[in-house]
mmCIF file of C-alpha atoms in Angstrom:
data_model
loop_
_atom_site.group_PDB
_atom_site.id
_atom_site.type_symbol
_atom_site.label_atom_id
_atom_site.label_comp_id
_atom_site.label_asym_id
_atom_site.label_seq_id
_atom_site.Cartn_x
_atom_site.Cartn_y
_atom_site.Cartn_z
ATOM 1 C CA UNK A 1 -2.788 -42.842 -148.513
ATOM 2 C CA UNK A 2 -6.591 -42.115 -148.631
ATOM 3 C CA UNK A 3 -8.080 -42.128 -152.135
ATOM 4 C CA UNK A 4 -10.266 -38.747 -152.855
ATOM 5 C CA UNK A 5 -13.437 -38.735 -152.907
ATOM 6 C CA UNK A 6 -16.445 -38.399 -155.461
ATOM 7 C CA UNK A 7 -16.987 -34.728 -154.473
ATOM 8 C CA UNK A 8 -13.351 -34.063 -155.712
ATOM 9 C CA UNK A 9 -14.829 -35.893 -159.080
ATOM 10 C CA UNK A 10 -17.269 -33.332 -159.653
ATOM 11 C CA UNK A 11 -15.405 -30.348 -158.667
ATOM 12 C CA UNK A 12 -16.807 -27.053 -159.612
ATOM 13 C CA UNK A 13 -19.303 -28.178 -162.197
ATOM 14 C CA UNK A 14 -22.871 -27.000 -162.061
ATOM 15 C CA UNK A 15 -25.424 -29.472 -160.525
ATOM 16 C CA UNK A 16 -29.104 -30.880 -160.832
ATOM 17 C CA UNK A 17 -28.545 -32.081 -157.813
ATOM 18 C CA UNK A 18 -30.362 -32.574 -154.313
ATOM 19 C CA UNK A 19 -27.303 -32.317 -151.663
ATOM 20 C CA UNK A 20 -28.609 -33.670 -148.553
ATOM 21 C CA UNK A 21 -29.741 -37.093 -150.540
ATOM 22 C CA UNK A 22 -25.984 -36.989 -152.252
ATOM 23 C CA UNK A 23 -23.560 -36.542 -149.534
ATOM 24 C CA UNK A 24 -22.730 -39.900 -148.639
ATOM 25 C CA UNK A 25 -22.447 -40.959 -152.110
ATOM 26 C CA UNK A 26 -20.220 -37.607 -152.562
ATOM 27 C CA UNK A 27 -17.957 -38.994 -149.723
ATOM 28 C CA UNK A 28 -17.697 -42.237 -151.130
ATOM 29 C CA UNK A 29 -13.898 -43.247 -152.660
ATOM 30 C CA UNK A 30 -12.596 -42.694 -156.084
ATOM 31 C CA UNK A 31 -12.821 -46.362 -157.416
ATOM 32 C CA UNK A 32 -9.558 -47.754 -158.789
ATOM 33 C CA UNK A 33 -9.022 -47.439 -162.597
ATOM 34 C CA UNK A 34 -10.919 -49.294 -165.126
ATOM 35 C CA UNK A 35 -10.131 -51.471 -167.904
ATOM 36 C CA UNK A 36 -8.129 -49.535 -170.811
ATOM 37 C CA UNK A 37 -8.284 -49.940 -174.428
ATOM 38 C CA UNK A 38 -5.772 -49.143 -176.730
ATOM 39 C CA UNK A 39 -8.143 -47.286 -179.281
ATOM 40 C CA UNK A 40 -11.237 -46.345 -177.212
ATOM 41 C CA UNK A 41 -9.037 -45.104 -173.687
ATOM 42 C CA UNK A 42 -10.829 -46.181 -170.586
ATOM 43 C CA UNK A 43 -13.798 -48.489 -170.896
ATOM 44 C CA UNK A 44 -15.778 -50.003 -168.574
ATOM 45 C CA UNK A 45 -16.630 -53.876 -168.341
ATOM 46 C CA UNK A 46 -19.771 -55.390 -169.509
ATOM 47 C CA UNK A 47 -22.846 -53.501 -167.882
ATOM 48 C CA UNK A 48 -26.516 -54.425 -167.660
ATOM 49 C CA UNK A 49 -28.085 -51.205 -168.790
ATOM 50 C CA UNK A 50 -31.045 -52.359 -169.303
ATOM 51 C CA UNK A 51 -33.132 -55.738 -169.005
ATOM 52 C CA UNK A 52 -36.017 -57.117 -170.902
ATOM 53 C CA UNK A 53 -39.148 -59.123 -169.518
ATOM 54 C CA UNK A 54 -41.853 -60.257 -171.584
ATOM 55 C CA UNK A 55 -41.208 -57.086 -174.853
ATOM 56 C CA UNK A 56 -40.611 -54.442 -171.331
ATOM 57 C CA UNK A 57 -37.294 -53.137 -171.060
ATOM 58 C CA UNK A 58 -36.537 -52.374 -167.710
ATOM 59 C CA UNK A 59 -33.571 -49.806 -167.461
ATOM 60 C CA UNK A 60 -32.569 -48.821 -163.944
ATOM 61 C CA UNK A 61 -31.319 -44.957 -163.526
ATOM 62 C CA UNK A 62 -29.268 -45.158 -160.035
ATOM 63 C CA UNK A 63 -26.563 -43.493 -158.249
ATOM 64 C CA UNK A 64 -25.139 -39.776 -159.120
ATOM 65 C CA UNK A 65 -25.464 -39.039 -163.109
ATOM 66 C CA UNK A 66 -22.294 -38.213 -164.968
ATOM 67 C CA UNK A 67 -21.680 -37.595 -168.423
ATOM 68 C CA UNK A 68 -19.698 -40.879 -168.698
ATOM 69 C CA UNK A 69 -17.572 -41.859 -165.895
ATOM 70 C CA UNK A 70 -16.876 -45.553 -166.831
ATOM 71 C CA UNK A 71 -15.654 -45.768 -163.490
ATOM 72 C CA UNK A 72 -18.941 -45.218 -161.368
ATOM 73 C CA UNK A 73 -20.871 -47.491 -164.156
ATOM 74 C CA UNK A 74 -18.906 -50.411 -163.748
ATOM 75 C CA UNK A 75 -18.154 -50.758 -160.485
ATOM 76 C CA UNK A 76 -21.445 -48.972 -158.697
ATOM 77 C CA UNK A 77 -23.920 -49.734 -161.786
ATOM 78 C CA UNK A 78 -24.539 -46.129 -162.052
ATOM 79 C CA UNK A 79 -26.211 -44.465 -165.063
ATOM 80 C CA UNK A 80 -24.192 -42.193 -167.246
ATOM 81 C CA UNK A 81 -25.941 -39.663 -169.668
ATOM 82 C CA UNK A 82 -23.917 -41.081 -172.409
ATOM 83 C CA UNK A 83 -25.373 -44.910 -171.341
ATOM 84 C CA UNK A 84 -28.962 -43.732 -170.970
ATOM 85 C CA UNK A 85 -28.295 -42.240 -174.728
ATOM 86 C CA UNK A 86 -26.780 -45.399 -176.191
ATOM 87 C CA UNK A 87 -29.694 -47.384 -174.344
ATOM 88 C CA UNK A 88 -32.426 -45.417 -175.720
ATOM 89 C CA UNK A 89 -31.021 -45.645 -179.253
ATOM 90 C CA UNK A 90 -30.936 -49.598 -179.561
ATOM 91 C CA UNK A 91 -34.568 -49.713 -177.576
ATOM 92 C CA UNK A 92 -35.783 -47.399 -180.338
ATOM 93 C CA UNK A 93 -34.919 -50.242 -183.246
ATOM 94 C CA UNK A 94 -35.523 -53.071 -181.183
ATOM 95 C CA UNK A 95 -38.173 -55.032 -181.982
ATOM 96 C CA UNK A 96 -38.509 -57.186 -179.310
ATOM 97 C CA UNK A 97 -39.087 -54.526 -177.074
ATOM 98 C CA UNK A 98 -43.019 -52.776 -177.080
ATOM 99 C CA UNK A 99 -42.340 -50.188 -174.088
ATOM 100 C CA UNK A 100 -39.754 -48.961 -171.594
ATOM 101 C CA UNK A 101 -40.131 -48.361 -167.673
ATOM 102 C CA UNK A 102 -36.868 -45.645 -165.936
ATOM 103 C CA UNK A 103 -36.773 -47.187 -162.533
ATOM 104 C CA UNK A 104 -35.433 -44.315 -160.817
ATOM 105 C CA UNK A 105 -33.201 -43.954 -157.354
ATOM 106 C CA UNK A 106 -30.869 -41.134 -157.753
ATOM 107 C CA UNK A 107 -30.631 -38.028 -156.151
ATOM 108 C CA UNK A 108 -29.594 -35.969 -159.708
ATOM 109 C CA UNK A 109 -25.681 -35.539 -160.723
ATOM 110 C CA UNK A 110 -24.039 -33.253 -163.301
ATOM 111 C CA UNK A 111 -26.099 -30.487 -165.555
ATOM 112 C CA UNK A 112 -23.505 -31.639 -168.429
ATOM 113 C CA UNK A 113 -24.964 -34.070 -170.101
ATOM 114 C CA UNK A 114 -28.157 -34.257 -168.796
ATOM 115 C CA UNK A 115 -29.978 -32.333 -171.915
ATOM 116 C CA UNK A 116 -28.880 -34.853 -173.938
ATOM 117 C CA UNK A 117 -30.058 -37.567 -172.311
ATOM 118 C CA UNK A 118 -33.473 -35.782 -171.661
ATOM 119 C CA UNK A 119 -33.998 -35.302 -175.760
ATOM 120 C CA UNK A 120 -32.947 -38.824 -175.512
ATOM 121 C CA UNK A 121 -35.527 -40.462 -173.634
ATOM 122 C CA UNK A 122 -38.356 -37.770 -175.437
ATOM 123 C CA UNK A 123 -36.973 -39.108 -178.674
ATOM 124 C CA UNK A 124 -37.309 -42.659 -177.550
ATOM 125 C CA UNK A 125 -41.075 -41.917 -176.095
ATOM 126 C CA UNK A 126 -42.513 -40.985 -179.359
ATOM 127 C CA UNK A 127 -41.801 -44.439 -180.675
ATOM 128 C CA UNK A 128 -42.429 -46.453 -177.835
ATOM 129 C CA UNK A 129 -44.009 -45.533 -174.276
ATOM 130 C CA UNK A 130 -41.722 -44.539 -172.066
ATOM 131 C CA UNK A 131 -42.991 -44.815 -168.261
ATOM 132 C CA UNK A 132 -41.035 -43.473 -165.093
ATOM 133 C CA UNK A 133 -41.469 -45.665 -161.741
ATOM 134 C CA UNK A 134 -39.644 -43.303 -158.710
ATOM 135 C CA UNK A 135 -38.597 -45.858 -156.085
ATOM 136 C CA UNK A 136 -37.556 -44.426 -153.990
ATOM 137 C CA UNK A 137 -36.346 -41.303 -155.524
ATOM 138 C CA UNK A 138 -35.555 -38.715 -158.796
ATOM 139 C CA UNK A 139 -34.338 -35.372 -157.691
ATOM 140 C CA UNK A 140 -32.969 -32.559 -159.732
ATOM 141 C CA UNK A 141 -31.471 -33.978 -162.484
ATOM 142 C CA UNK A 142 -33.411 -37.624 -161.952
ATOM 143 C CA UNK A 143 -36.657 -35.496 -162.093
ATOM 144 C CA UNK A 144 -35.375 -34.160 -165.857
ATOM 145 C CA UNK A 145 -35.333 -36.960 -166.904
ATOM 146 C CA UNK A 146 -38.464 -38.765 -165.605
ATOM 147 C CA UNK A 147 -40.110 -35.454 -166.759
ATOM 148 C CA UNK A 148 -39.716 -36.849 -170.383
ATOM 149 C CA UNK A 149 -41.512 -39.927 -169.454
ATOM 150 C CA UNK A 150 -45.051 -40.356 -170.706
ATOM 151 C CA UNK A 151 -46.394 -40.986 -167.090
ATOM 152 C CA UNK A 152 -44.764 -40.851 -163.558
ATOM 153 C CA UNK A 153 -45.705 -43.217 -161.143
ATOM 154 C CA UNK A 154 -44.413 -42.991 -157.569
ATOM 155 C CA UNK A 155 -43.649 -45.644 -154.845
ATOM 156 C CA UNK A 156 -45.278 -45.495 -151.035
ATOM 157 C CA UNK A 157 -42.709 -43.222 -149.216
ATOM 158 C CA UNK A 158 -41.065 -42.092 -152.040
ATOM 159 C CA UNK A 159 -40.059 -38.652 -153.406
ATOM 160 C CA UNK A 160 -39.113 -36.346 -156.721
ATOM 161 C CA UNK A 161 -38.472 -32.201 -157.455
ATOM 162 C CA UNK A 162 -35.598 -30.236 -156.330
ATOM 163 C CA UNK A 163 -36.000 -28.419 -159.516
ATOM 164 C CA UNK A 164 -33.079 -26.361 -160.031
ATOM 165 C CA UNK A 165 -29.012 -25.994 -160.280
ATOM 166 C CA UNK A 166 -26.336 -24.879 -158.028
ATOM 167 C CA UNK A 167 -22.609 -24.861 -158.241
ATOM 168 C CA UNK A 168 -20.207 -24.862 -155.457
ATOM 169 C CA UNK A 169 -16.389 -23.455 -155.912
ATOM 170 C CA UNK A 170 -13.434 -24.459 -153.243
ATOM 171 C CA UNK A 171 -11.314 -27.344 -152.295
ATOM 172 C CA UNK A 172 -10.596 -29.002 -148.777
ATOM 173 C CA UNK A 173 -6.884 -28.657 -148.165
ATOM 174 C CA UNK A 174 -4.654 -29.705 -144.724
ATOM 175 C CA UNK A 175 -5.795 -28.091 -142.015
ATOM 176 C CA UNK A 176 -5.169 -24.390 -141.977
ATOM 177 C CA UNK A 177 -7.168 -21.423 -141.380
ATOM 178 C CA UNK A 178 -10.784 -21.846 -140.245
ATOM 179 C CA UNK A 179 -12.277 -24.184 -141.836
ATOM 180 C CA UNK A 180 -9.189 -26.017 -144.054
ATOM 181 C CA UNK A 181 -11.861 -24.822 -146.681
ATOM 182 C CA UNK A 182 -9.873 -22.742 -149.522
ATOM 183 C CA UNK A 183 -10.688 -21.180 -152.407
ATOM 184 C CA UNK A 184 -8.527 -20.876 -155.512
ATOM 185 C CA UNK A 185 -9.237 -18.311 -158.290
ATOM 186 C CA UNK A 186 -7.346 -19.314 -161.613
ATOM 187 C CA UNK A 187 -8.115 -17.553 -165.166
ATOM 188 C CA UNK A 188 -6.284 -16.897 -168.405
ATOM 189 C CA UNK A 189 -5.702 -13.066 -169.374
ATOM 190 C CA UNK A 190 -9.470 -12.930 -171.363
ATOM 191 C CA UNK A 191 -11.557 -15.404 -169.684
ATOM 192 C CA UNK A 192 -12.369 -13.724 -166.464
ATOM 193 C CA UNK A 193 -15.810 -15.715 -166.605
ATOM 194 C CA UNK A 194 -14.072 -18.673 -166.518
ATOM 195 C CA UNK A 195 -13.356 -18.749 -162.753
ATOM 196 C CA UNK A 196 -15.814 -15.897 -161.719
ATOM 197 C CA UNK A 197 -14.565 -14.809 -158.152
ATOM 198 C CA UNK A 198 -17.419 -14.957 -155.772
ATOM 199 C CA UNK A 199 -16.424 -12.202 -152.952
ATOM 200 C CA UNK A 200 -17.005 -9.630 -156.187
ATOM 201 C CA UNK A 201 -20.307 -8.198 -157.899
ATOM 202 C CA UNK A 202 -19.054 -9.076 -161.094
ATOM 203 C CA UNK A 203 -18.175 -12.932 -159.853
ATOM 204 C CA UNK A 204 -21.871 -13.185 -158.485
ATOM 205 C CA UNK A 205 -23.703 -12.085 -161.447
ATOM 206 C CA UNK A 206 -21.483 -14.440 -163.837
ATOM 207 C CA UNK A 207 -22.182 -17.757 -161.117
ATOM 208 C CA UNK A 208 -25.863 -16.556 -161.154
ATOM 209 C CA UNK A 209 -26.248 -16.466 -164.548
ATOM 210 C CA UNK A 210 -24.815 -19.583 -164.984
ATOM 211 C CA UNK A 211 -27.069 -21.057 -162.770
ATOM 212 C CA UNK A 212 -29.793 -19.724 -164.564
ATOM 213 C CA UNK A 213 -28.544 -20.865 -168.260
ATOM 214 C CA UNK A 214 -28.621 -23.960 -166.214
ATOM 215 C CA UNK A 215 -32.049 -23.966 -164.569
ATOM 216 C CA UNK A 216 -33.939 -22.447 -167.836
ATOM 217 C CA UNK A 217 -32.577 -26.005 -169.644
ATOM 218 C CA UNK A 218 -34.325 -27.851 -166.995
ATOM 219 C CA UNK A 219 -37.236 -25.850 -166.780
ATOM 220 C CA UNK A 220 -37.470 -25.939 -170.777
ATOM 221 C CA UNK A 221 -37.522 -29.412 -170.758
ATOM 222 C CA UNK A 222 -39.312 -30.738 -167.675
ATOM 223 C CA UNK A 223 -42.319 -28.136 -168.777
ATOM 224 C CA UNK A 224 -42.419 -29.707 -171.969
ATOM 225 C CA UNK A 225 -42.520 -33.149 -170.537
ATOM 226 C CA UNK A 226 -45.033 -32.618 -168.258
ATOM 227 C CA UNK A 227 -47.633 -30.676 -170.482
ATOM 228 C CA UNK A 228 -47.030 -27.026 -169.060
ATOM 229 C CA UNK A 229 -45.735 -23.544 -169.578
ATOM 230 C CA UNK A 230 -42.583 -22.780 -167.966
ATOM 231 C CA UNK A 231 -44.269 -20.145 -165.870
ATOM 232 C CA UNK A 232 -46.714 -23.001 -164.446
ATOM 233 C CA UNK A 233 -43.779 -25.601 -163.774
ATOM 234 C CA UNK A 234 -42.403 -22.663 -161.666
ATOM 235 C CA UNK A 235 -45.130 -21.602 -159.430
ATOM 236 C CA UNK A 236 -46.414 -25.504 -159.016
ATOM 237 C CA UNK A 237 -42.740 -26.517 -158.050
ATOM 238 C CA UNK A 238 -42.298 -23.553 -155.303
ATOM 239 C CA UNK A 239 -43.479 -23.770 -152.073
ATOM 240 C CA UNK A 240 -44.761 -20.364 -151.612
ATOM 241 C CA UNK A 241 -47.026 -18.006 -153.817
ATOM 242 C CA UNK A 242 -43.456 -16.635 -155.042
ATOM 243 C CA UNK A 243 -41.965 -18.860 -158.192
ATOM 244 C CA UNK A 244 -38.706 -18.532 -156.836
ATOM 245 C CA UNK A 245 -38.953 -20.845 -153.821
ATOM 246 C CA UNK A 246 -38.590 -23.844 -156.281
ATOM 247 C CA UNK A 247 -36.534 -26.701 -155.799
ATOM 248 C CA UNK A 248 -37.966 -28.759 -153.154
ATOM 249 C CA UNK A 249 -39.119 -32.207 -152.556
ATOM 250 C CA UNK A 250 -42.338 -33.765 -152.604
ATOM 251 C CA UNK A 251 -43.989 -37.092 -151.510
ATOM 252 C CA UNK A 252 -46.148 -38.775 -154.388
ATOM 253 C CA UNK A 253 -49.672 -37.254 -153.480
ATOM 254 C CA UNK A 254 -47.508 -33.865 -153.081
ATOM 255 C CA UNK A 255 -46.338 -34.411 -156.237
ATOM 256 C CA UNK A 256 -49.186 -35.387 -157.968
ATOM 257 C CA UNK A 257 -51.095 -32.566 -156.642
ATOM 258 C CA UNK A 258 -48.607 -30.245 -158.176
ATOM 259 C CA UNK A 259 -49.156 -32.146 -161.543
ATOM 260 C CA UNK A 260 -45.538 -33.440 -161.296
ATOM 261 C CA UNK A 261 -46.409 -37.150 -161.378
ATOM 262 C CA UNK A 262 -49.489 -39.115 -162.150
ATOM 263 C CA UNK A 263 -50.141 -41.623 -159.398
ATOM 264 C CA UNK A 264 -48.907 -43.680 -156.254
ATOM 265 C CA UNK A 265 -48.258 -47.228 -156.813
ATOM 266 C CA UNK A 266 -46.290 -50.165 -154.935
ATOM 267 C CA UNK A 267 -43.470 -51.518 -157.348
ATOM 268 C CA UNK A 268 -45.152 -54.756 -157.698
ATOM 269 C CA UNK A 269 -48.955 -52.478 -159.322
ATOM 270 C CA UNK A 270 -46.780 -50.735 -161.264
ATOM 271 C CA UNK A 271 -44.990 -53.699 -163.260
ATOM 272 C CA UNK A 272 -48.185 -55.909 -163.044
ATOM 273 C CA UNK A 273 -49.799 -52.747 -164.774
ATOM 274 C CA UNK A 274 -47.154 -52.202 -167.168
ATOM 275 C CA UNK A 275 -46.236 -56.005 -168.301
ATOM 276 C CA UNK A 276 -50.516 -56.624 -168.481
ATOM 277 C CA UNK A 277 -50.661 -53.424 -170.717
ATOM 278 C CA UNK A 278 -47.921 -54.154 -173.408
ATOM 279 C CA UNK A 279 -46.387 -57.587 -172.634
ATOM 280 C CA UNK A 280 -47.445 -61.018 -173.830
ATOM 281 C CA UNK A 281 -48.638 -63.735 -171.729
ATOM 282 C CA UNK A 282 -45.501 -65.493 -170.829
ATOM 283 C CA UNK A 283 -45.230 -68.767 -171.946
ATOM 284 C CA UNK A 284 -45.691 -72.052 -169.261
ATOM 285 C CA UNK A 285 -42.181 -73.952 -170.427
ATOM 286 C CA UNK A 286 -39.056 -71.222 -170.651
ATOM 287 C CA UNK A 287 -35.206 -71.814 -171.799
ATOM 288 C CA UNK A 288 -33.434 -70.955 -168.741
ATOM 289 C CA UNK A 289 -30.631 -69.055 -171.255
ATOM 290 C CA UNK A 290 -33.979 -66.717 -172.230
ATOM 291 C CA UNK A 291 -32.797 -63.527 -173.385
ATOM 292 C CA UNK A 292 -35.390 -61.754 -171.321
ATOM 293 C CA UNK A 293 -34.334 -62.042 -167.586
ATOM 294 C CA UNK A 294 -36.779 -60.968 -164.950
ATOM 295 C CA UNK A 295 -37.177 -57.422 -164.938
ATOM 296 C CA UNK A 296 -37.900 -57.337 -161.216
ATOM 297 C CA UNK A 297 -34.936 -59.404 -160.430
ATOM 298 C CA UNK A 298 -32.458 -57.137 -162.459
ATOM 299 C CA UNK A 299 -33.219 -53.921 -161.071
ATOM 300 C CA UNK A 300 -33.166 -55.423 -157.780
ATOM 301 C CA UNK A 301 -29.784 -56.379 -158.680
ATOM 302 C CA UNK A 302 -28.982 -52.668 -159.260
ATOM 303 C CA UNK A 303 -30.701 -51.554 -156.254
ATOM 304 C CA UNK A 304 -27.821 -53.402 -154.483
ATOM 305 C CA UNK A 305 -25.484 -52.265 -156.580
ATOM 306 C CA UNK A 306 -26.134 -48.432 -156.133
#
């Protein structure tokens, strides 16, 4: 018997996510159950969340973002809102650590959450520099939080945007009529908004403003992060004169034409950059049990892991 899949993780919630970038990680398999503890309920094993080279922590933000799915973490090294949180807290009082790169590859994940991790990482920026390197991308929810980075800096080839929120109701069933796809409508006597039903008026308007509880969050904060009015995040994010044809992507010189990043640079410029900027010369003779493993060589790690 076939496991489900992610998609059937994330149900019905609303997104900050770009689709076409997501689907094969939405197909992939439920992974089996993690670790349980007896107080605490499912935990996941020991993760790298972050790594430090030379007073830089490095902390990769990979895979599709969840509020805290210990499952995805451990066994794809996915970010989770809460992890990003708990991360951004301990860089804050460490002292070891001067400044702190998001290496971002992740095409967005769940709007619940996300808001928290975004005042997060602004938090963390206003006691240490927080730079964003996009390699190869940060879409929807991704671009959130990179927004709340001091600078964006964006690899050859790669991309960021898809500004926005959807939400997408129905479950696959055994094959029936059309599709197999069916939709289920399921609400208690006073919470029609719960489960708004789309074929009505009143079930559009409740989905749409939803959405757009949703999409003013992100706007809110992204605008802030950036330097701009909500109004100007809007019409430099659509691709027409009309501010509702948001949520696409961009290339780095698209983006940075748009004033939603700050400037192309390979992975290697970037670190070089960033370690000549904030970290001490490294020392000729190192312990090999350093606490600071190579920041290059850990996120490569999660590149493989994602």
């Amino acid at each position: 018997m076939s496991r489900p899949t992610l998609r059937a993780l994330l149900g019905s919630s609303v997104m900050a996510l770009h689709e076409p970038a997501a689907r094969w990680l939405l197909e992939q398999p439920m992974p089996q159950a993690v670790e349980y503890d007896e107080v605490r309920g499912p935990v996941a094993a020991a993760v790298e969340r972050f790594a430090v080279e030379r007073s830089v922590a490095v902390v990769p933000v990979r895979g599709l973002l969840t509020p805290n799915s210990a499952a995805l973490e451990r066994w794809f090294g996915w970010a989770t809102y809460r992890g990003l949180i708990e991360t951004c807290e301990t860089l804050a009082s460490d002292e070891a650590v001067s400044a702190v790169v998001l290496e971002l590859d992740t095409p967005g994940g769940a709007v619940l959450g996300c808001a928290g991790a975004s005042a997060a990482i602004a938090e963390l920026n206003k006691v240490k520099p927080v730079h964003a390197l996009v390699d190869p991308l940060a879409a929807s929810a991704g671009f959130w939080l990179a927004s709340q980075a001091r600078e964006i800096s964006v690899a050859p080839g790669a991309e960021l945007g898809s500004i926005g929120a959807g939400l997408m109701t129905g479950a696959f069933v055994q094959p029936g009529m059309a599709s197999g796809l069916q939709l289920f409508e399921f609400t208690s006597p006073h919470a029609r908004a719960k489960w708004p039903d789309p074929s009505t008026e009143e079930g559009k308007a409740e989905l749409e403003r939803s959405l757009a509880e949703a999409e003013t969050r992100f706007h809110e904060a992204a605008a802030a992060g950036r330097g701009m009015s909500v109004e100007d995040l809007r019409n430099r994010a659509s691709v027409s004169d009309d501010p509702r044809d948001g949520g696409a992507l961009f290339d780095g010189a698209e983006a940075i034409s748009r004033g939603l990043a700050d400037q192309v640079e390979t992975r290697r410029a970037f670190y070089t950059r960033i370690l000549g900027t904030y970290a001490p010369a490294p020392r000729k003779a190192r312990s090999a049990r350093s606490r600071s493993a190579s920041a290059l060589a850990i996120a490569a790690q999660a590149s493989a892991l994602s």
